[in-house]
Coordinates of C-alpha atoms in Angstrom, one line a residue:
M215 CA 55.1 8.8 56.8
K216 CA 53.7 8.0 60.2
P217 CA 50.3 6.4 60.6
I218 CA 48.0 7.7 63.4
N219 CA 45.3 5.2 62.5
E220 CA 44.0 3.5 59.4
R221 CA 42.4 6.7 58.1
I222 CA 45.2 9.1 58.4
S223 CA 49.0 9.4 58.5
V224 CA 51.2 12.5 58.9
A225 CA 54.5 13.3 57.4
P226 CA 57.2 16.0 57.2
Q227 CA 57.4 18.0 53.9
I228 CA 56.9 15.9 50.8
R229 CA 58.1 16.6 47.3
P230 CA 56.3 16.1 43.9
Q231 CA 58.5 13.1 43.1
D232 CA 57.3 11.4 46.3
L233 CA 53.6 11.3 45.2
A234 CA 54.1 8.1 43.1
D235 CA 55.3 6.2 46.1
I236 CA 52.6 7.7 48.2
A237 CA 49.9 6.6 45.8
Q238 CA 51.5 3.1 45.5
Q239 CA 51.2 2.8 49.3
G240 CA 47.5 3.2 49.0
F241 CA 46.9 6.8 50.0
R242 CA 44.0 8.4 48.1
S243 CA 44.3 12.0 49.4
V244 CA 46.9 14.6 50.5
I245 CA 46.4 17.6 52.8
C246 CA 49.1 20.3 52.9
N247 CA 49.2 22.2 56.3
R248 CA 52.4 24.2 55.5
P249 CA 52.1 27.7 54.1
D250 CA 54.2 28.2 51.0
G251 CA 57.5 30.0 51.4
E252 CA 58.4 28.8 54.9
G253 CA 61.7 27.2 53.7
A254 CA 64.2 27.8 51.0
D255 CA 64.0 24.1 49.9
Q256 CA 60.2 23.9 50.0
P257 CA 58.1 23.1 46.9
V258 CA 54.9 25.2 46.7
F259 CA 51.6 23.5 47.0
E260 CA 50.7 23.9 43.4
E261 CA 53.6 21.6 42.5
I262 CA 52.3 19.0 44.9
E263 CA 48.8 19.4 43.6
A264 CA 49.7 19.0 40.0
A265 CA 51.7 15.8 40.7
A266 CA 48.8 14.4 42.8
K267 CA 46.2 15.0 40.1
K268 CA 48.3 13.1 37.5
L269 CA 48.2 10.1 39.9
G270 CA 44.5 10.4 40.7
L271 CA 45.0 11.7 44.2
E272 CA 42.9 14.4 45.8
A273 CA 45.0 17.3 47.2
R274 CA 43.9 20.1 49.5
Y275 CA 45.6 23.2 50.9
L276 CA 44.9 24.1 54.5
P277 CA 48.0 26.2 55.5
I278 CA 48.6 26.8 59.2
V279 CA 51.2 29.2 60.6
A280 CA 53.3 27.2 63.1
G281 CA 51.7 27.1 66.5
K282 CA 48.7 29.1 65.4
V283 CA 46.1 26.3 65.1
Q284 CA 42.7 27.8 65.9
D285 CA 39.4 26.1 66.5
E286 CA 38.2 27.0 63.0
D287 CA 41.3 25.3 61.5
A288 CA 40.5 22.1 63.4
D289 CA 36.9 22.2 62.2
N290 CA 38.1 22.7 58.6
F291 CA 40.5 19.8 59.0
S292 CA 37.7 17.7 60.3
K293 CA 35.5 18.6 57.3
L294 CA 38.3 17.6 54.9
M295 CA 38.7 14.3 56.7
E296 CA 35.0 13.7 56.2
E297 CA 34.9 14.5 52.5
L298 CA 38.2 13.2 51.2
P299 CA 38.8 9.6 50.1
K300 CA 40.7 7.6 52.7
P301 CA 43.4 7.0 53.7
V302 CA 44.7 10.6 53.9
L303 CA 48.3 11.8 54.2
A304 CA 48.6 15.2 55.9
Y305 CA 52.0 17.0 55.9
C306 CA 53.7 20.2 57.1
R307 CA 57.3 21.0 57.9
T308 CA 57.8 18.3 60.5
G309 CA 54.3 16.7 60.7
T310 CA 53.6 18.3 64.1
R311 CA 51.0 20.8 62.8
S312 CA 49.2 18.0 61.0
A313 CA 49.2 15.9 64.1
T314 CA 48.0 18.8 66.1
L315 CA 45.1 19.5 63.7
W316 CA 44.0 15.9 63.9
S317 CA 44.2 15.9 67.7
L318 CA 42.2 19.0 68.1
S319 CA 39.6 17.8 65.5
Q320 CA 39.0 14.7 67.6
A321 CA 38.3 16.6 70.8
D322 CA 34.6 15.9 70.7
T323 CA 34.7 12.4 69.5
L324 CA 37.7 10.5 71.0
P325 CA 38.8 10.0 74.6
L326 CA 41.8 12.1 75.4
A327 CA 43.8 9.0 76.2
D328 CA 43.2 7.6 72.7
I329 CA 44.3 10.9 71.1
L330 CA 47.5 10.9 73.1
S331 CA 48.2 7.2 72.5
Q332 CA 47.6 7.3 68.8
T333 CA 49.8 10.4 68.2
K334 CA 52.5 9.0 70.4
V335 CA 52.7 5.8 68.4
A336 CA 53.2 8.1 65.3
G337 CA 56.1 9.8 67.2
Y338 CA 54.4 13.1 68.1
D339 CA 54.0 14.3 71.7
M340 CA 50.6 15.9 71.9
A341 CA 50.5 16.2 75.7
G342 CA 50.3 20.0 75.4
V343 CA 47.4 19.8 73.0
V344 CA 45.6 17.3 75.2
R345 CA 46.0 19.5 78.2
R346 CA 44.5 22.4 76.2
I347 CA 41.5 20.2 75.4
A348 CA 41.2 19.1 79.0
N349 CA 41.2 22.7 80.1
G350 CA 38.1 23.3 78.0
G351 CA 39.6 24.9 74.9
R352 CA 41.2 23.7 71.7
T353 CA 43.1 27.0 71.0
P354 CA 46.7 26.7 72.4
T355 CA 47.0 29.8 74.6
D356 CA 48.3 28.6 78.0
A357 CA 50.8 26.0 77.0
V358 CA 52.7 23.9 79.4
E359 CA 56.4 24.7 80.2
D360 CA 58.7 21.8 79.3
A361 CA 62.2 23.2 79.3
R362 CA 64.5 26.1 80.4
F363 CA 68.0 27.0 79.2
D364 CA 70.6 29.7 79.9
I365 CA 70.5 30.8 76.2
V366 CA 68.0 29.8 73.5
V367 CA 68.9 30.4 69.9
V368 CA 66.0 30.6 67.4
G369 CA 67.3 29.4 64.0
G370 CA 69.9 26.9 63.0
G371 CA 71.2 28.6 59.9
A372 CA 74.6 30.3 59.5
A373 CA 73.9 32.9 62.2
G374 CA 72.4 30.5 64.7
I375 CA 75.0 27.8 64.7
S376 CA 77.8 30.3 64.5
V377 CA 76.7 32.3 67.5
A378 CA 76.1 29.1 69.6
S379 CA 79.6 27.9 68.8
S380 CA 81.1 31.4 69.6
L381 CA 79.2 31.4 72.9
L382 CA 80.6 28.0 73.9
S383 CA 84.1 29.0 72.9
R384 CA 83.9 31.9 75.5
K385 CA 81.9 30.1 78.2
A386 CA 81.8 26.4 77.9
D387 CA 79.4 25.8 80.8
L388 CA 76.5 27.6 79.2
D389 CA 73.3 25.5 78.8
I390 CA 72.3 26.4 75.2
A391 CA 69.5 25.2 73.0
I392 CA 69.0 25.8 69.2
I393 CA 65.4 25.7 68.0
D394 CA 65.0 24.8 64.3
P395 CA 62.7 22.2 62.6
A396 CA 64.9 21.7 59.5
D397 CA 66.7 18.4 58.9
V398 CA 69.1 20.0 56.4
H399 CA 71.4 23.0 56.7
Y400 CA 72.3 24.9 53.5
Y401 CA 75.3 26.9 52.4
Q402 CA 73.1 29.4 50.5
P403 CA 76.0 31.5 49.1
G404 CA 76.8 28.5 47.0
W405 CA 73.5 28.5 45.1
T406 CA 74.6 31.2 42.7
M407 CA 77.5 29.0 41.8
V408 CA 75.1 26.0 41.3
G409 CA 73.1 28.2 38.9
G410 CA 76.3 29.0 37.1
G411 CA 77.4 25.4 36.7
V412 CA 80.3 25.7 39.1
F413 CA 79.0 23.8 42.2
Q414 CA 76.7 20.8 42.5
A415 CA 73.6 21.4 44.6
S416 CA 74.6 18.6 46.9
D417 CA 77.9 20.5 47.7
T418 CA 75.8 23.1 49.6
A419 CA 73.9 20.8 51.9
R420 CA 74.7 19.1 55.2
T421 CA 72.5 17.4 57.8
M422 CA 71.5 19.7 60.6
G423 CA 72.4 17.1 63.2
S424 CA 76.0 16.9 62.0
L425 CA 76.4 20.7 62.5
I426 CA 74.8 21.4 65.9
P427 CA 77.7 22.1 68.3
K428 CA 78.6 19.4 70.7
G429 CA 76.8 20.0 74.0
V430 CA 74.1 22.2 72.5
H431 CA 70.5 20.9 72.7
W432 CA 68.6 20.8 69.4
I433 CA 64.9 21.3 69.7
K434 CA 63.5 20.2 66.4
S435 CA 60.4 22.3 66.3
A436 CA 59.0 25.5 64.8
V437 CA 58.5 28.7 66.9
A438 CA 54.9 29.9 67.1
A439 CA 55.2 33.0 69.2
F440 CA 57.5 35.0 71.5
E441 CA 56.4 35.9 75.1
P442 CA 59.4 38.2 76.0
K443 CA 57.7 39.5 79.2
D444 CA 57.7 35.9 80.5
N445 CA 61.1 35.0 79.0
A446 CA 59.2 32.3 77.0
I447 CA 58.8 30.9 73.5
L448 CA 55.7 29.0 72.4
L449 CA 56.5 26.2 70.1
D450 CA 54.6 24.2 67.5
G451 CA 52.6 21.6 69.4
C452 CA 51.8 23.9 72.3
R453 CA 55.1 23.4 74.2
V454 CA 56.9 26.3 76.0
V455 CA 60.6 26.8 76.2
K456 CA 62.0 29.4 78.7
Y457 CA 65.3 31.2 78.6
G458 CA 67.6 33.4 80.5
R459 CA 68.8 35.1 77.3
L460 CA 67.5 34.8 73.8
V461 CA 69.1 35.1 70.4
V462 CA 66.8 35.4 67.4
C463 CA 68.1 34.6 64.0
P464 CA 65.7 32.5 61.9
G465 CA 66.5 34.2 58.6
L466 CA 63.8 35.6 56.4
K467 CA 60.9 34.4 54.3
L468 CA 60.8 34.2 50.5
D469 CA 57.4 35.6 49.5
W470 CA 56.8 33.7 46.3
H471 CA 53.1 34.4 46.3
K472 CA 53.6 38.1 46.1
I473 CA 54.3 37.7 42.4
E474 CA 51.0 36.7 40.8
G475 CA 51.3 33.4 38.9
L476 CA 54.9 32.7 39.9
V477 CA 54.2 29.6 42.1
D478 CA 52.2 28.0 39.2
T479 CA 55.2 28.2 36.8
L480 CA 58.3 28.1 38.9
G481 CA 60.6 25.3 37.7
K482 CA 59.1 25.1 34.2
N483 CA 58.3 27.3 31.2
G484 CA 61.8 28.8 31.5
V485 CA 61.0 30.3 34.9
T486 CA 63.7 29.7 37.6
S487 CA 65.4 31.1 40.7
N488 CA 68.7 30.5 42.4
Y489 CA 67.0 31.5 45.7
R490 CA 65.6 27.9 46.0
Y491 CA 67.8 24.9 46.5
D492 CA 66.0 22.7 44.0
M493 CA 65.7 25.5 41.4
A494 CA 69.3 26.5 41.1
P495 CA 70.2 23.4 38.9
Y496 CA 67.3 24.3 36.7
T497 CA 68.9 27.7 36.1
W498 CA 72.0 26.0 34.8
Q499 CA 69.9 23.7 32.6
L500 CA 68.2 26.7 31.0
V501 CA 71.4 28.6 30.5
Q502 CA 73.0 25.6 28.7
K503 CA 70.1 25.0 26.5
M504 CA 69.4 28.6 25.5
Q505 CA 70.5 29.4 21.9
E506 CA 68.7 32.6 21.3
G507 CA 65.9 34.8 22.6
R508 CA 65.3 37.0 25.6
A509 CA 66.7 36.3 29.1
I510 CA 65.3 38.4 32.0
F511 CA 66.9 38.8 35.5
T512 CA 64.8 40.5 38.2
Q513 CA 65.5 42.2 41.5
P514 CA 62.7 43.1 43.9
P515 CA 62.6 46.1 46.3
M516 CA 65.0 45.9 49.2
P517 CA 65.7 44.4 51.6
I518 CA 66.8 41.1 50.2
K519 CA 69.5 38.7 51.2
C520 CA 72.7 39.2 49.2
A521 CA 71.7 42.2 47.1
G522 CA 74.2 41.2 44.4
A523 CA 72.8 37.7 43.8
P524 CA 70.3 38.8 41.2
Q525 CA 72.9 40.3 39.0
K526 CA 75.4 37.5 39.7
A527 CA 73.0 35.1 38.1
M528 CA 73.0 37.4 35.1
Y529 CA 76.8 37.7 34.8
L530 CA 77.5 34.0 35.0
S531 CA 74.8 33.2 32.5
A532 CA 76.0 35.9 30.1
D533 CA 79.6 34.7 30.5
H534 CA 78.6 31.2 29.4
W535 CA 76.7 32.5 26.4
N536 CA 79.7 34.7 25.5
K537 CA 82.2 31.8 25.6
A538 CA 79.8 29.6 23.7
G539 CA 79.5 32.2 21.0
R540 CA 75.8 32.7 21.5
L541 CA 75.8 36.1 23.3
G542 CA 74.9 38.0 20.1
Q543 CA 71.7 36.0 19.7
I544 CA 70.5 36.6 23.3
D545 CA 68.8 39.8 24.5
I546 CA 69.7 40.2 28.2
Q547 CA 67.4 42.4 30.4
F548 CA 68.1 43.3 34.0
M549 CA 64.9 44.5 35.7
N550 CA 65.7 46.2 39.0
A551 CA 63.0 47.6 41.3
G552 CA 65.6 50.1 42.6
G553 CA 67.3 53.0 41.0
A554 CA 71.0 51.8 41.0
L555 CA 73.0 48.8 39.9
F556 CA 74.7 48.4 43.3
G557 CA 74.2 50.3 46.5
V558 CA 77.9 51.1 47.1
K559 CA 79.1 53.4 44.2
D560 CA 82.8 52.4 44.4
Y561 CA 82.0 49.0 42.8
V562 CA 79.7 50.3 40.0
P563 CA 82.4 51.2 37.5
A564 CA 83.7 47.7 37.4
L565 CA 80.2 46.2 37.1
M566 CA 79.3 48.6 34.3
E567 CA 82.2 47.3 32.2
Y568 CA 80.6 43.9 32.3
I569 CA 77.1 45.3 31.6
K570 CA 78.6 46.7 28.4
L571 CA 80.6 43.6 27.6
Y572 CA 77.4 41.4 27.8
N573 CA 75.3 44.1 26.1
A574 CA 72.8 43.9 28.9
D575 CA 70.0 46.5 29.2
L576 CA 69.5 48.0 32.6
N577 CA 65.8 48.8 33.5
F578 CA 65.5 50.6 36.8
F579 CA 62.3 51.0 38.8
H580 CA 60.9 47.9 37.2
N581 CA 59.3 45.6 39.8
L582 CA 58.0 42.2 38.7
I583 CA 54.4 41.8 39.9
A584 CA 53.0 38.9 37.7
I585 CA 54.2 36.2 35.4
D586 CA 52.4 34.0 32.9
G587 CA 54.7 31.0 32.3
P588 CA 52.9 29.2 29.4
S589 CA 52.6 32.5 27.6
K590 CA 56.2 33.5 28.4
K591 CA 55.1 36.9 29.6
A592 CA 56.2 38.9 32.6
V593 CA 54.4 42.0 34.0
F594 CA 56.3 44.8 35.6
E595 CA 55.2 47.8 37.6
V596 CA 57.3 50.8 36.6
K597 CA 57.6 53.5 39.3
A598 CA 60.2 56.0 38.1
P599 CA 60.6 59.2 40.1
D600 CA 58.3 62.1 39.0
T601 CA 56.4 59.9 36.6
E602 CA 53.0 58.2 36.8
P603 CA 53.2 54.5 37.6
K604 CA 52.5 52.1 34.7
R605 CA 52.6 48.5 33.9
V606 CA 54.6 46.9 31.1
D607 CA 54.4 43.4 29.6
V608 CA 57.7 41.8 28.6
E609 CA 58.0 38.5 26.7
F610 CA 60.8 36.1 27.7
D611 CA 62.4 32.8 26.8
M612 CA 64.1 32.5 30.2
I613 CA 63.5 34.5 33.4
H614 CA 65.5 34.3 36.6
V615 CA 63.2 35.6 39.4
T616 CA 64.4 37.0 42.8
P617 CA 61.4 36.8 45.0
P618 CA 60.3 39.6 47.4
Q619 CA 61.5 38.9 51.0
V620 CA 60.0 39.6 54.4
A621 CA 60.6 38.6 58.0
P622 CA 59.1 35.2 59.0
D623 CA 55.4 35.4 60.0
F624 CA 56.0 34.6 63.7
V625 CA 58.6 37.4 63.9
R626 CA 56.5 40.1 62.1
V627 CA 53.5 39.7 64.5
S628 CA 55.7 39.5 67.6
P629 CA 56.5 42.2 70.2
L630 CA 60.2 42.0 69.0
A631 CA 59.5 43.5 65.6
D632 CA 59.7 47.1 64.4
P633 CA 56.9 48.5 62.3
A634 CA 58.3 46.9 59.2
G635 CA 58.4 43.5 60.8
W636 CA 62.1 43.1 61.5
I637 CA 63.7 42.5 64.9
D638 CA 64.4 45.9 66.4
V639 CA 68.1 46.0 67.5
D640 CA 70.8 48.6 68.3
Q641 CA 72.9 48.5 65.2
S642 CA 76.1 48.5 67.1
T643 CA 75.6 46.0 69.9
L644 CA 72.8 44.0 68.2
R645 CA 70.9 44.0 71.4
H646 CA 67.1 44.5 71.3
K647 CA 66.1 48.0 71.9
T648 CA 63.3 47.1 74.3
F649 CA 64.1 43.7 75.8
E650 CA 67.5 43.7 77.4
N651 CA 68.0 39.9 77.5
I652 CA 67.4 39.5 73.7
W653 CA 69.8 39.8 70.8
S654 CA 69.4 39.3 67.1
L655 CA 71.7 38.8 64.1
G656 CA 71.5 37.6 60.5
D657 CA 68.9 38.4 57.9
V658 CA 66.0 38.9 60.4
M659 CA 67.2 42.0 62.3
N660 CA 66.8 45.6 61.2
A661 CA 70.3 47.0 61.2
P662 CA 71.0 48.9 57.9
N663 CA 73.5 46.4 56.6
A664 CA 73.7 43.9 53.8
K665 CA 72.0 40.6 54.5
T666 CA 74.8 38.2 53.7
A667 CA 76.4 35.1 55.3
A668 CA 79.6 37.2 55.6
A669 CA 77.7 39.7 57.7
A670 CA 76.6 36.9 60.0
R671 CA 80.2 35.7 60.3
K672 CA 81.1 39.1 61.8
Q673 CA 78.0 39.5 63.8
A674 CA 78.1 36.1 65.7
P675 CA 81.3 37.0 67.7
V676 CA 79.9 40.4 68.5
V677 CA 76.6 38.9 69.9
A678 CA 78.5 36.2 71.8
E679 CA 81.0 38.7 73.3
N680 CA 78.2 41.0 74.5
I681 CA 76.1 38.2 75.9
V682 CA 79.0 36.8 78.0
S683 CA 79.8 40.4 79.1
D684 CA 76.1 40.8 80.2
I685 CA 76.3 37.5 82.1
Q686 CA 79.3 38.8 83.9
G687 CA 77.4 42.0 84.8
H688 CA 79.2 44.3 82.4
S689 CA 78.0 46.5 79.5
A690 CA 78.6 45.6 75.9
T691 CA 82.2 45.2 75.0
A692 CA 82.0 44.5 71.3
Q693 CA 80.4 46.4 68.4
Y694 CA 79.4 45.6 64.9
D695 CA 80.4 48.0 62.1
G696 CA 77.9 46.9 59.5
Y697 CA 80.4 44.7 57.7
G698 CA 79.0 42.7 54.7
S699 CA 80.6 41.1 51.7
C700 CA 79.2 40.4 48.3
P701 CA 81.5 38.5 46.0
L702 CA 80.1 39.6 42.6
T703 CA 80.8 36.8 40.2
V704 CA 81.2 38.9 37.0
E705 CA 82.5 36.0 35.0
R706 CA 83.7 32.4 35.6
G707 CA 87.1 33.0 37.0
K708 CA 86.8 36.6 38.2
I709 CA 85.0 38.3 41.0
V710 CA 84.5 41.9 42.2
L711 CA 84.9 41.4 46.0
A712 CA 82.6 44.1 47.5
E713 CA 83.2 44.5 51.2
F714 CA 81.6 47.4 53.0
G715 CA 80.0 48.6 56.2
Y716 CA 77.4 51.1 57.4
G717 CA 77.0 54.0 55.1
G718 CA 78.8 52.3 52.3
T719 CA 82.2 52.6 54.0
L720 CA 84.7 50.3 52.3
L721 CA 86.0 47.6 54.7
P722 CA 88.4 45.5 52.7
S723 CA 89.8 42.3 54.4
F724 CA 92.9 42.1 52.3
P725 CA 95.6 44.6 51.2
R726 CA 94.9 46.1 47.8
W727 CA 98.0 44.6 46.3
L728 CA 96.5 41.1 47.0
V729 CA 92.8 41.8 46.3
D730 CA 91.6 45.1 44.8
G731 CA 87.9 44.8 45.7
T732 CA 86.9 47.5 43.2
R733 CA 88.3 45.5 40.3
P734 CA 87.6 41.9 39.1
T735 CA 90.3 39.5 40.2
R736 CA 91.1 35.9 40.0
T737 CA 92.3 35.9 43.6
A738 CA 88.8 36.8 44.7
W739 CA 87.4 34.0 42.6
L740 CA 89.7 31.5 44.2
L741 CA 88.6 32.8 47.6
K742 CA 84.9 32.3 46.7
E743 CA 85.3 28.9 45.0
R744 CA 88.0 27.2 47.0
I745 CA 88.5 29.0 50.4
L746 CA 85.1 30.3 51.7
P747 CA 83.2 27.0 51.6
P748 CA 85.6 25.2 53.9
V749 CA 85.9 28.3 56.1
Y750 CA 82.1 28.2 56.4
W751 CA 81.8 24.6 57.3
R752 CA 85.0 24.1 59.3
A753 CA 85.6 27.5 61.0
M754 CA 82.6 29.8 61.1
L755 CA 80.1 27.1 62.2
R756 CA 82.5 25.8 64.8
G757 CA 83.2 29.1 66.5
K758 CA 86.6 29.7 64.9
E759 CA 86.6 33.4 64.2
W760 CA 89.1 33.7 61.4
M761 CA 89.3 37.3 60.5
A762 CA 86.1 37.9 62.5
K763 CA 87.3 38.9 66.0
P764 CA 84.9 41.6 67.2
E765 CA 86.0 45.2 67.6
K766 CA 86.2 46.0 71.3
V767 CA 84.6 49.1 73.0
S768 CA 85.2 50.4 76.5
A769 CA 82.8 49.0 79.0
A770 CA 80.6 51.7 80.6

């Protein structure tokens, strides 16, 4: 928490458990300036609000998309500052949006020098905001340039760090910057294992600073907008970064609010999700405690990251109940908005054996649209082919929810996006179809592949190879075949290792005598549990392309 003056302090994301300390420090009000769903480790505002009320704190929600602070937002912030008990703590992802709102709200009352000095003491550089005010407007539209790099990578997740490392391994003199506001980097494929009691949540987290490749600049900020015609990116706080070439890989957004009532009950009343870092341990708690009743596992419409994760949560839970002798007392329901258990038919027979073993009911074309946690009731919209849509209410004792997923807001509204909001790339070269100095990889781009970390592992060398080739004046020399991998944890100790590319083509990494991907094997489990995590941390993120060398194509 960083004080601007005696009336207001700003802070990065807070958690419900922080509110007691915040109250003890004398704060009387909290303002949230971060929209729900920006990050995988982000508690929703309702959780903060509930914790604040218990402590007698006022809490208000004024969500601002990064870099999109408008005059009206500043006016609303000013009104909140007038009406709320002081001192006030305002927070967002890094604190920058809150500091920006305060600065703009003071445009008519404080000298610019005072705005600049007070925010600088708090550790925020508001020079760009002050320049906007001095130019006669509070809306950040003509931000000041402050940096330029050969290559800018937007996103410090699996795709972003991997592609930066792969670029440096090919051309060590490149001046590269990674833009990401997060302090923590997560190994998200491990969250299913956390929810199944195999990993600890802490096993899946590292500090971002420890993973940024040596020699790469880390710009700890959020992107507000792309200006591809000017080779520029507008950042939170009204700064501009310019680039020679751009790589866009910020991941996707979990749209928790699209399911009515979900944010009010997530993490309590038997409602959980392995798609959030702090919720995966709750999944395992629920599984261990459940003795009887109904357990529901949901899957929303595609696209989602790791399409097998919703059913993996079901399999690991059912396996625990089976081994504990409680399976016969638990009614397992899999609610899938789609019409198939898995998109690649070769793996379905093995999965169906476990559906029968666990006596799970498959309910296709069932999309979760609302949930009432205290009443233990979920509402599904059923849209089966050639039938009238209908709604059905299903009671539950435990429900694992997979949230709908979309591209981040700043991507969806950008010139880089296709009509559905995803980055529009050539599916082979991963180069943007319109802007020749832009590439994309990972969950945010629109190639028809599975959105998995394994896919990013194969995509990063392709993008790096093609960017270096472009720098040297050549056409693309590497192509991506759509590879993705989904280790389907059908029981503790066995995995169906699904590996496939575009069109559902099987792309196994190992000979069939070692790992038959269409059957559950212990070898695949050992790969998932013991081998893949260190490969991720020590190889993939460091540009060591084990079993990921790109397929070459002839230069035109």
